[in-house]
Short mmCIF file of C-alpha atoms and ligand atoms in Angstrom, two decimals:
data_model
loop_
_atom_site.label_atom_id
_atom_site.label_comp_id
_atom_site.label_asym_id
_atom_site.label_seq_id
_atom_site.Cartn_x
_atom_site.Cartn_y
_atom_site.Cartn_z
CA MET A 881 19.74 -21.15 154.06
CA LYS A 882 16.16 -19.98 153.48
CA LEU A 883 14.01 -20.31 150.33
CA THR A 884 10.83 -18.33 149.72
CA ILE A 885 8.78 -18.66 146.54
CA HIS A 886 7.35 -15.19 145.98
CA GLY A 887 6.01 -15.70 142.45
CA ALA A 888 4.86 -18.47 140.07
CA ALA A 889 3.65 -20.30 143.18
CA ARG A 890 0.75 -22.52 142.06
CA GLN A 891 0.51 -20.46 138.88
CA VAL A 892 2.49 -20.08 135.65
CA THR A 893 3.66 -16.48 135.55
CA GLY A 894 5.52 -14.03 137.79
CA SER A 895 8.58 -16.17 138.63
CA MET A 896 10.36 -14.69 141.66
CA HIS A 897 12.27 -16.72 144.24
CA LEU A 898 14.30 -15.47 147.19
CA LEU A 899 17.24 -17.43 148.58
CA GLU A 900 18.94 -16.16 151.72
CA VAL A 901 22.37 -17.48 152.68
CA ASN A 902 23.93 -16.09 155.86
CA ASN A 903 21.86 -12.90 155.41
CA TYR A 904 22.94 -12.51 151.75
CA LYS A 905 19.76 -12.11 149.71
CA ILE A 906 19.65 -13.56 146.18
CA LEU A 907 16.59 -13.00 144.00
CA ILE A 908 16.17 -15.55 141.22
CA ASP A 909 14.06 -14.08 138.39
CA CYS A 910 11.71 -11.11 138.68
CA GLY A 911 8.90 -11.76 136.26
CA LEU A 912 5.69 -9.99 135.41
CA ASP A 913 2.65 -11.67 136.90
CA TYR A 914 0.06 -11.89 134.11
CA GLU A 915 -2.53 -13.12 136.56
CA ARG A 916 -2.20 -9.70 138.18
CA GLU A 917 -1.86 -7.89 134.87
CA ARG A 918 -5.35 -6.47 135.04
CA HIS A 919 -4.12 -4.61 138.07
CA LEU A 920 -0.73 -3.83 136.64
CA GLN A 921 0.25 -1.66 139.57
CA SER A 922 0.00 -4.63 141.96
CA ASN A 923 3.31 -5.80 140.45
CA GLU A 924 4.81 -2.94 142.50
CA ASP A 925 3.94 -4.70 145.76
CA PHE A 926 7.15 -6.57 146.46
CA PRO A 927 6.99 -8.72 149.60
CA PHE A 928 10.45 -7.41 150.57
CA ARG A 929 12.30 -4.12 150.30
CA PRO A 930 13.95 -4.01 146.81
CA SER A 931 16.94 -2.19 148.37
CA ASP A 932 17.52 -5.19 150.69
CA ILE A 933 18.27 -7.57 147.79
CA ASP A 934 22.01 -8.13 147.26
CA VAL A 935 21.98 -9.69 143.78
CA VAL A 936 19.53 -10.79 141.06
CA ILE A 937 20.01 -13.88 138.91
CA LEU A 938 17.98 -14.07 135.68
CA THR A 939 17.45 -17.53 134.14
CA HIS A 940 16.14 -16.30 130.76
CA ALA A 941 14.61 -13.36 128.94
CA HIS A 942 10.91 -14.28 128.81
CA ILE A 943 8.79 -11.56 130.36
CA ASP A 944 7.25 -13.85 133.01
CA HIS A 945 10.82 -14.17 134.35
CA SER A 946 12.31 -10.73 133.55
CA GLY A 947 9.37 -8.35 133.12
CA ASN A 948 9.29 -6.83 136.60
CA LEU A 949 13.03 -6.03 136.83
CA PRO A 950 12.59 -2.34 135.89
CA THR A 951 9.99 -1.99 138.70
CA LEU A 952 12.46 -3.54 141.16
CA ILE A 953 15.08 -1.00 140.13
CA ARG A 954 12.62 1.91 140.06
CA LEU A 955 11.72 1.03 143.66
CA GLY A 956 15.27 0.97 144.97
CA TYR A 957 17.21 -2.16 143.99
CA GLU A 958 20.85 -1.11 143.61
CA GLY A 959 22.73 -4.31 142.74
CA GLN A 960 23.70 -6.28 139.66
CA ILE A 961 21.67 -8.60 137.44
CA LEU A 962 23.53 -11.77 136.47
CA SER A 963 22.56 -13.60 133.25
CA THR A 964 24.06 -15.07 130.11
CA ALA A 965 24.91 -12.55 127.36
CA PRO A 966 22.06 -13.53 124.96
CA THR A 967 19.60 -13.29 127.85
CA ALA A 968 20.70 -9.70 128.50
CA ASP A 969 20.23 -8.73 124.82
CA LEU A 970 16.87 -10.46 124.45
CA THR A 971 15.64 -9.03 127.76
CA GLU A 972 16.26 -5.49 126.50
CA LEU A 973 14.07 -6.17 123.45
CA LEU A 974 11.29 -7.71 125.53
CA LEU A 975 11.30 -5.00 128.22
CA LEU A 976 11.12 -2.25 125.60
CA ASP A 977 8.22 -4.10 124.01
CA SER A 978 6.51 -4.21 127.42
CA VAL A 979 6.85 -0.43 127.68
CA SER A 980 5.08 -0.04 124.30
CA ILE A 981 2.29 -2.36 125.46
CA PHE A 982 1.90 -0.35 128.70
CA MET A 983 1.81 2.93 126.74
CA ASN A 984 -0.82 1.58 124.31
CA LYS A 985 -2.98 0.45 127.20
CA ALA A 986 -2.57 3.79 128.95
CA ASN A 987 -3.56 5.65 125.77
CA LYS A 988 -6.57 3.38 125.22
CA GLY A 989 -7.60 3.93 128.83
CA ARG A 990 -7.40 7.67 128.34
CA LYS A 991 -9.46 7.53 125.12
CA HIS A 992 -12.19 5.24 126.43
CA GLY A 993 -12.06 5.97 130.15
CA ARG A 994 -14.79 7.76 132.04
CA ASN A 995 -12.51 10.68 132.74
CA ARG A 996 -11.66 11.02 129.07
CA GLY A 997 -8.82 13.45 128.46
CA LYS A 998 -7.53 13.47 132.02
CA ALA A 999 -3.89 12.50 132.34
CA ASN A 1000 -4.37 9.87 135.05
CA SER A 1001 -7.51 8.18 133.79
CA GLY A 1002 -5.75 5.37 131.89
CA SER A 1003 -3.86 2.41 133.33
CA GLN A 1004 -0.48 3.91 134.22
CA PRO A 1005 2.64 2.28 132.67
CA LEU A 1006 4.43 0.14 135.25
CA TYR A 1007 7.72 1.55 134.02
CA LEU A 1008 9.11 3.66 131.21
CA GLN A 1009 11.92 3.36 128.68
CA LYS A 1010 14.35 5.14 131.01
CA HIS A 1011 13.74 2.47 133.67
CA VAL A 1012 14.52 -0.22 131.10
CA MET A 1013 17.77 1.59 130.31
CA ASP A 1014 18.61 1.77 134.05
CA THR A 1015 17.94 -1.98 134.21
CA MET A 1016 20.20 -2.79 131.28
CA GLU A 1017 23.10 -0.97 132.96
CA ARG A 1018 22.97 -3.45 135.84
CA PHE A 1019 23.55 -6.57 133.73
CA VAL A 1020 26.73 -8.55 134.27
CA THR A 1021 26.96 -11.46 131.85
CA ILE A 1022 28.42 -14.89 132.57
CA GLY A 1023 29.14 -17.78 130.20
CA TYR A 1024 27.62 -21.25 130.50
CA ASN A 1025 29.32 -23.80 132.76
CA LYS A 1026 31.70 -21.17 134.21
CA PRO A 1027 31.49 -21.01 138.01
CA PHE A 1028 31.13 -17.40 139.20
CA ARG A 1029 31.72 -16.50 142.83
CA LEU A 1030 29.05 -14.17 144.29
CA THR A 1031 30.47 -14.09 147.82
CA GLY A 1032 32.92 -16.19 149.81
CA ASP A 1033 29.95 -18.48 150.54
CA VAL A 1034 28.07 -18.67 147.23
CA GLU A 1035 29.08 -19.76 143.73
CA LEU A 1036 26.80 -19.60 140.68
CA THR A 1037 26.99 -21.74 137.52
CA PHE A 1038 24.65 -21.39 134.53
CA ILE A 1039 23.74 -24.70 132.85
CA PRO A 1040 22.21 -24.60 129.31
CA ALA A 1041 18.45 -25.20 129.52
CA GLY A 1042 17.37 -25.21 125.84
CA HIS A 1043 13.97 -23.38 125.78
CA LEU A 1044 15.26 -20.01 124.45
CA LEU A 1045 18.60 -18.65 123.27
CA GLY A 1046 20.59 -17.88 126.45
CA ALA A 1047 18.24 -19.75 128.79
CA ALA A 1048 19.96 -21.34 131.78
CA ALA A 1049 19.35 -23.24 134.95
CA ALA A 1050 21.04 -21.49 137.90
CA VAL A 1051 23.03 -23.83 140.13
CA LEU A 1052 24.16 -22.34 143.44
CA LYS A 1053 26.85 -24.01 145.51
CA VAL A 1054 26.52 -22.65 149.02
CA ASN A 1055 28.60 -22.75 152.18
CA ASP A 1056 25.88 -22.52 154.83
CA ASN A 1057 27.69 -22.00 158.12
CA GLY A 1058 30.31 -24.58 157.26
CA GLN A 1059 27.94 -27.01 155.52
CA GLU A 1060 28.14 -27.35 151.73
CA LYS A 1061 24.76 -27.42 149.97
CA THR A 1062 23.74 -27.18 146.31
CA ILE A 1063 20.45 -25.80 145.05
CA ALA A 1064 19.36 -25.49 141.41
CA PHE A 1065 16.64 -23.34 139.84
CA THR A 1066 15.67 -24.82 136.48
CA GLY A 1067 14.13 -21.66 134.99
CA ASP A 1068 12.15 -23.06 132.06
CA ILE A 1069 13.27 -26.40 130.65
CA GLY A 1070 13.37 -26.86 126.88
CA ARG A 1071 13.07 -29.96 124.69
CA LYS A 1072 15.47 -32.18 122.87
CA ASP A 1073 15.93 -31.82 119.08
CA TYR A 1074 14.34 -28.38 118.99
CA PRO A 1075 15.16 -26.41 115.82
CA VAL A 1076 18.13 -24.01 116.34
CA LEU A 1077 18.51 -24.62 120.10
CA ASN A 1078 20.81 -27.02 121.89
CA ASP A 1079 19.27 -29.71 124.09
CA PRO A 1080 19.02 -28.91 127.81
CA GLU A 1081 22.13 -30.17 129.64
CA PRO A 1082 21.80 -32.41 132.72
CA LEU A 1083 22.22 -30.69 136.06
CA PRO A 1084 25.00 -31.65 138.47
CA PRO A 1085 23.92 -33.53 141.62
CA VAL A 1086 21.98 -31.14 143.88
CA ASP A 1087 20.47 -31.17 147.39
CA TYR A 1088 17.46 -29.05 146.46
CA LEU A 1089 15.76 -28.44 143.12
CA VAL A 1090 13.28 -25.70 142.26
CA SER A 1091 11.72 -27.03 139.06
CA GLU A 1092 9.26 -25.58 136.60
CA ALA A 1093 6.11 -27.68 136.07
CA THR A 1094 4.35 -26.10 133.06
CA TYR A 1095 3.72 -29.41 131.26
CA GLY A 1096 3.27 -31.59 134.35
CA GLY A 1097 0.79 -34.32 133.41
CA ARG A 1098 0.89 -33.39 129.72
CA TYR A 1099 2.73 -35.03 126.87
CA HIS A 1100 3.84 -33.69 123.51
CA THR A 1101 2.85 -35.62 120.39
CA LYS A 1102 5.93 -37.51 119.27
CA ASP A 1103 4.62 -39.15 116.09
CA ARG A 1104 5.99 -36.50 113.75
CA THR A 1105 8.88 -34.07 113.47
CA VAL A 1106 8.52 -30.29 113.21
CA GLU A 1107 9.19 -30.52 109.46
CA GLN A 1108 6.66 -33.32 108.90
CA ALA A 1109 3.94 -31.37 110.71
CA LEU A 1110 4.72 -28.20 108.74
CA VAL A 1111 4.94 -29.98 105.36
CA GLU A 1112 1.53 -31.57 105.92
CA THR A 1113 -0.13 -28.24 106.71
CA ILE A 1114 1.63 -26.21 103.98
CA GLU A 1115 0.87 -28.85 101.36
CA LYS A 1116 -2.83 -28.69 102.10
CA ALA A 1117 -3.17 -24.94 102.73
CA CYS A 1118 -0.84 -23.47 100.12
CA ILE A 1119 -0.40 -26.11 97.42
CA LYS A 1120 -3.65 -28.10 97.19
CA GLU A 1121 -5.98 -25.27 98.19
CA GLN A 1122 -3.75 -22.51 96.74
CA GLY A 1123 -4.53 -20.42 99.80
CA ARG A 1124 -2.61 -18.63 102.52
CA LEU A 1125 -1.30 -19.99 105.78
CA ILE A 1126 -1.09 -17.62 108.74
CA ILE A 1127 1.11 -18.70 111.66
CA PRO A 1128 0.85 -16.55 114.80
CA ALA A 1129 4.23 -16.83 116.54
CA PHE A 1130 6.18 -15.08 119.27
CA SER A 1131 8.83 -12.93 117.60
CA ILE A 1132 11.63 -14.07 119.85
CA GLY A 1133 12.63 -17.72 119.70
CA ARG A 1134 9.59 -19.37 118.14
CA THR A 1135 9.86 -17.36 114.89
CA GLN A 1136 13.59 -18.16 114.44
CA SER A 1137 13.00 -21.89 114.96
CA LEU A 1138 10.07 -21.82 112.55
CA VAL A 1139 12.09 -19.96 109.89
CA PHE A 1140 14.93 -22.48 110.13
CA ALA A 1141 12.48 -25.39 109.84
CA LEU A 1142 10.94 -23.79 106.73
CA ASN A 1143 14.40 -23.14 105.31
CA LYS A 1144 15.21 -26.86 105.64
CA ILE A 1145 11.91 -27.83 104.02
CA PHE A 1146 12.35 -25.57 100.98
CA SER A 1147 16.10 -26.03 100.52
CA SER A 1148 15.78 -29.81 100.56
CA GLY A 1149 13.01 -29.70 97.96
CA LEU A 1150 10.43 -31.34 100.25
CA LEU A 1151 7.99 -28.74 98.94
CA PRO A 1152 8.06 -26.32 95.99
CA ALA A 1153 8.91 -22.75 97.02
CA VAL A 1154 6.03 -20.89 98.68
CA LYS A 1155 6.39 -17.20 99.50
CA VAL A 1156 7.04 -16.63 103.24
CA PHE A 1157 6.57 -13.30 105.00
CA VAL A 1158 7.88 -12.74 108.52
CA ASP A 1159 5.89 -9.67 109.48
CA SER A 1160 7.37 -8.43 112.75
CA PRO A 1161 10.03 -5.75 113.36
CA MET A 1162 10.82 -7.40 116.70
CA ALA A 1163 11.50 -10.73 114.96
CA VAL A 1164 14.01 -8.92 112.73
CA MET A 1165 15.81 -7.53 115.79
CA ALA A 1166 15.69 -10.87 117.60
CA THR A 1167 17.10 -12.67 114.54
CA ARG A 1168 20.09 -10.29 114.67
CA ILE A 1169 20.70 -11.42 118.25
CA PHE A 1170 20.51 -15.07 117.18
CA ARG A 1171 23.15 -14.32 114.52
CA LYS A 1172 25.34 -12.48 117.07
CA TYR A 1173 25.39 -15.57 119.33
CA HIS A 1174 25.62 -18.05 116.51
CA TYR A 1175 28.19 -20.10 118.44
CA LEU A 1176 25.34 -21.10 120.78
CA VAL A 1177 23.02 -22.63 118.16
CA ASN A 1178 22.87 -26.42 117.84
CA ASP A 1179 25.07 -28.59 115.61
CA GLU A 1180 22.38 -28.98 112.96
CA ALA A 1181 22.05 -25.21 112.55
CA GLN A 1182 25.86 -24.76 112.59
CA GLU A 1183 26.24 -27.42 109.89
CA PHE A 1184 23.48 -25.89 107.78
CA TYR A 1185 25.20 -22.51 108.09
CA ASN A 1186 28.58 -23.94 107.02
CA LYS A 1187 27.12 -25.76 104.01
CA GLN A 1188 24.25 -23.59 102.86
CA GLY A 1189 24.64 -20.19 104.53
CA ASP A 1190 22.43 -18.21 106.91
CA GLU A 1191 19.75 -20.48 108.38
CA PHE A 1192 17.45 -17.46 108.81
CA GLU A 1193 17.46 -16.47 105.11
CA PHE A 1194 16.17 -18.13 101.96
CA ASP A 1195 15.08 -16.98 98.50
CA ASN A 1196 11.32 -17.05 99.03
CA LEU A 1197 11.53 -15.40 102.49
CA THR A 1198 10.86 -11.69 103.11
CA TYR A 1199 11.18 -9.93 106.46
CA VAL A 1200 8.62 -7.14 106.67
CA GLU A 1201 9.63 -4.18 108.81
CA THR A 1202 7.50 -1.14 108.00
CA LEU A 1203 3.76 -0.85 108.53
CA LYS A 1204 3.37 0.16 104.90
CA ASP A 1205 5.02 -3.06 103.72
CA SER A 1206 2.92 -5.02 106.21
CA ARG A 1207 -0.25 -3.69 104.55
CA GLN A 1208 1.14 -4.74 101.15
CA VAL A 1209 1.28 -8.35 102.39
CA SER A 1210 -2.52 -8.35 102.50
CA ASN A 1211 -2.54 -7.52 98.77
CA TYR A 1212 -0.34 -10.49 97.89
CA PHE A 1213 -2.76 -12.85 96.20
CA GLU A 1214 -0.48 -15.81 95.45
CA PRO A 1215 -0.37 -18.69 97.99
CA CYS A 1216 1.85 -17.64 100.88
CA ILE A 1217 2.83 -18.18 104.51
CA ILE A 1218 2.55 -15.23 106.89
CA ILE A 1219 4.36 -15.47 110.24
CA SER A 1220 3.42 -12.63 112.55
CA SER A 1221 3.02 -11.77 116.24
CA ALA A 1222 1.59 -11.74 118.83
CA GLY A 1223 1.29 -15.49 119.36
CA MET A 1224 -2.04 -15.34 121.23
CA LEU A 1225 -3.38 -12.81 118.69
CA GLU A 1226 -3.78 -10.08 121.31
CA GLY A 1227 -2.57 -7.00 119.44
CA GLY A 1228 0.33 -6.74 117.02
CA ARG A 1229 0.23 -6.95 113.23
CA ILE A 1230 -1.34 -10.41 113.30
CA GLN A 1231 -4.65 -8.67 114.03
CA ASP A 1232 -4.56 -6.94 110.62
CA HIS A 1233 -3.87 -10.22 108.84
CA LEU A 1234 -6.73 -11.91 110.67
CA PHE A 1235 -9.08 -9.02 110.01
CA TYR A 1236 -8.54 -9.42 106.27
CA ASN A 1237 -8.39 -13.23 106.18
CA ILE A 1238 -10.63 -14.70 108.86
CA GLN A 1239 -13.57 -14.76 106.41
CA ASN A 1240 -11.46 -16.31 103.66
CA TYR A 1241 -12.28 -20.00 103.00
CA TYR A 1242 -8.83 -20.38 101.48
CA CYS A 1243 -7.00 -19.34 104.61
CA THR A 1244 -5.58 -21.63 107.29
CA ILE A 1245 -4.48 -20.36 110.70
CA LEU A 1246 -1.93 -22.63 112.38
CA PHE A 1247 -1.40 -22.17 116.12
CA ILE A 1248 2.00 -23.32 117.34
CA GLY A 1249 1.87 -22.04 120.92
CA TYR A 1250 -0.24 -21.80 124.04
CA CYS A 1251 -3.19 -19.36 124.03
CA ALA A 1252 -4.36 -18.19 127.46
CA LYS A 1253 -8.06 -18.01 128.28
CA GLY A 1254 -9.65 -14.74 127.28
CA THR A 1255 -7.40 -14.19 124.24
CA LEU A 1256 -8.58 -14.12 120.62
CA GLY A 1257 -6.35 -17.15 119.98
CA HIS A 1258 -8.18 -19.11 122.65
CA ARG A 1259 -11.58 -18.15 121.21
CA LEU A 1260 -10.58 -19.32 117.74
CA LEU A 1261 -9.15 -22.57 119.08
CA ARG A 1262 -12.31 -23.42 120.99
CA GLY A 1263 -14.24 -22.94 117.75
CA ASP A 1264 -16.17 -19.69 118.16
CA PRO A 1265 -18.09 -19.16 114.87
CA ILE A 1266 -17.92 -15.35 115.19
CA VAL A 1267 -15.03 -13.34 116.65
CA HIS A 1268 -14.55 -9.67 117.42
CA ILE A 1269 -11.55 -8.11 115.69
CA LYS A 1270 -10.86 -4.37 115.47
CA ASP A 1271 -14.37 -3.33 116.55
CA ARG A 1272 -16.11 -5.69 114.13
CA ASP A 1273 -17.81 -9.06 114.51
CA LEU A 1274 -16.47 -11.40 111.83
CA ALA A 1275 -17.61 -14.91 110.90
CA VAL A 1276 -14.82 -17.47 110.98
CA TYR A 1277 -14.52 -19.23 107.60
CA ALA A 1278 -10.77 -19.84 107.77
CA THR A 1279 -9.54 -23.30 108.82
CA ILE A 1280 -8.13 -23.34 112.37
CA LYS A 1281 -5.34 -25.83 113.16
CA GLN A 1282 -2.96 -26.38 116.05
CA THR A 1283 0.28 -28.27 116.62
CA ASP A 1284 2.56 -28.59 119.65
CA VAL A 1285 5.68 -29.62 117.73
CA LEU A 1286 7.19 -26.18 118.35
CA SER A 1287 6.34 -25.91 122.05
CA ALA A 1288 9.51 -24.69 123.80
CA HIS A 1289 8.80 -26.47 127.10
CA GLY A 1290 9.70 -30.03 127.98
CA ASP A 1291 6.69 -32.26 128.71
CA HIS A 1292 5.97 -34.50 131.73
CA ASP A 1293 8.56 -37.09 130.64
CA ASP A 1294 11.24 -34.42 130.13
CA LEU A 1295 10.53 -32.86 133.55
CA MET A 1296 10.66 -36.29 135.20
CA GLY A 1297 13.87 -37.15 133.31
CA ASN A 1298 15.50 -34.08 134.84
CA ILE A 1299 14.59 -35.29 138.33
CA LEU A 1300 15.34 -38.99 137.78
CA SER A 1301 18.89 -38.08 136.71
CA GLN A 1302 19.47 -36.89 140.29
CA ASP A 1303 20.89 -39.07 143.07
CA LYS A 1304 17.94 -40.11 145.26
CA SER A 1305 20.02 -40.18 148.42
CA LYS A 1306 21.33 -36.64 147.85
CA LEU A 1307 18.29 -34.76 146.48
CA LYS A 1308 16.28 -33.86 149.56
CA THR A 1309 13.34 -31.90 148.12
CA VAL A 1310 11.96 -30.87 144.72
CA PHE A 1311 9.97 -27.62 144.89
CA LEU A 1312 7.52 -27.24 142.01
CA VAL A 1313 6.77 -23.81 140.57
CA HIS A 1314 5.56 -22.28 137.27
CA GLY A 1315 2.54 -24.44 136.53
CA GLU A 1316 -1.18 -24.69 137.01
CA THR A 1317 -2.13 -26.48 140.26
CA SER A 1318 -3.33 -29.60 138.42
CA SER A 1319 0.00 -29.87 136.49
CA MET A 1320 1.98 -29.48 139.70
CA ASP A 1321 -0.11 -32.03 141.59
CA THR A 1322 0.28 -34.62 138.80
CA LEU A 1323 4.02 -34.02 138.60
CA ALA A 1324 4.37 -34.13 142.41
CA THR A 1325 2.60 -37.52 142.46
CA SER A 1326 5.03 -38.91 139.83
CA ILE A 1327 8.02 -37.52 141.73
CA GLU A 1328 6.85 -39.04 145.02
CA GLY A 1329 6.09 -42.31 143.19
CA ALA A 1330 9.71 -42.41 142.03
CA GLY A 1331 10.89 -42.10 145.64
CA TYR A 1332 11.79 -38.39 145.78
CA LYS A 1333 10.19 -35.74 147.99
CA ALA A 1334 8.09 -33.11 146.19
CA VAL A 1335 6.62 -29.89 147.58
CA VAL A 1336 4.17 -27.55 145.86
CA PRO A 1337 5.03 -24.40 147.82
CA GLU A 1338 2.59 -21.70 148.77
CA LYS A 1339 3.44 -18.14 147.92
CA GLY A 1340 5.50 -16.39 150.59
CA VAL A 1341 6.10 -19.40 152.86
CA ASP A 1342 9.70 -19.73 154.14
CA TYR A 1343 11.53 -23.06 153.82
CA ILE A 1344 14.64 -23.55 155.90
CA LEU A 1345 16.97 -25.83 153.94
ZN1 LIG B 2757 10.30 -19.17 129.34
#
């Protein structure tokens, strides 16, 4: 059996791992590499022939795990894509959104490029809608905890991973020339007690573990719950100051958890009703998918639904779909909460809301997710006094706040807990992926300190297991 980490090696994005068992080639995840995004076309350079891959396993829908699948298919992959059912539905939404982002970039390139007006002067889309449709036809969905035989030698089981609706760790039981071996790929690992989502389930005993390491060496604040953190901010921003609270949030996953937390706050009378706008058509579509797979939400959300009805609806909540209605939100002068995307403030309707509110002393912007360097979100968080939005330099008078209570990744302790639950005499090696080098090094040191073997693999190096 041979393992090669072809993506998310010593970096966060672009997850892509190849496992070969008796010449049967299994690709686990096929994500877009943001670090290469400036040169989008470099995502076409697969280190293998796409037609040589026998099967693809997708751990979850996030674009850094799924976003290069249409390229793989465009370049000749002919097999199936195995995932849970919610992952298939959410992936379709996210891939179509990627196509719109590519098209916008291409159009911008054409407008501003040196060869203005020429068809090829912009950055070319990596794939088109028809490639996304071709990709969706390949999905075969599998339930959680139901072993699925890929070949006579390989069996796949998806274990719930929290993190996002449908997210799973992929556990492969392999017969390697008569020897039984088990290898698990964690995908991304979620947190316990996360609104709407079930806790990650423990993995069965494995011989090899390929683990994410995003929060290696970092710890989430545990002194307050999601609701406590939100109540504190809303009370100050919307009730005491009578202003507006803008929360940039990813439309898929983060927004649904946030809406449920707000629903609990208002329905239990912890705060008087404040108008809430969810301004994102994609969030509306994603919420439909959450309703479709309602049997997968956690007990708290199920109970709420049985007693009080839809956890994604409440009286003072409005979902905004059209652009016209989105503009009307800016004219709403009562205190309110606006939830909009994109989370890092790069594009999307959030830019309009910031444009109109960044100079407003009575506006608070609450960041609930990670903002990569170079994004507007990152500039606001580091305290830039003037920011550039929509071709204008604007002074920042709004209050900028941040909380990690809604981070969808487990922290150092959660990652270690996943490893410590494994039998030391059975688990031979933990391979760390999907993290910055410093996070991986810190996590590797803790793993070694606990008596397990950890490897931070280099991209493209083969490991014979
Ligand atoms: Zn993820």
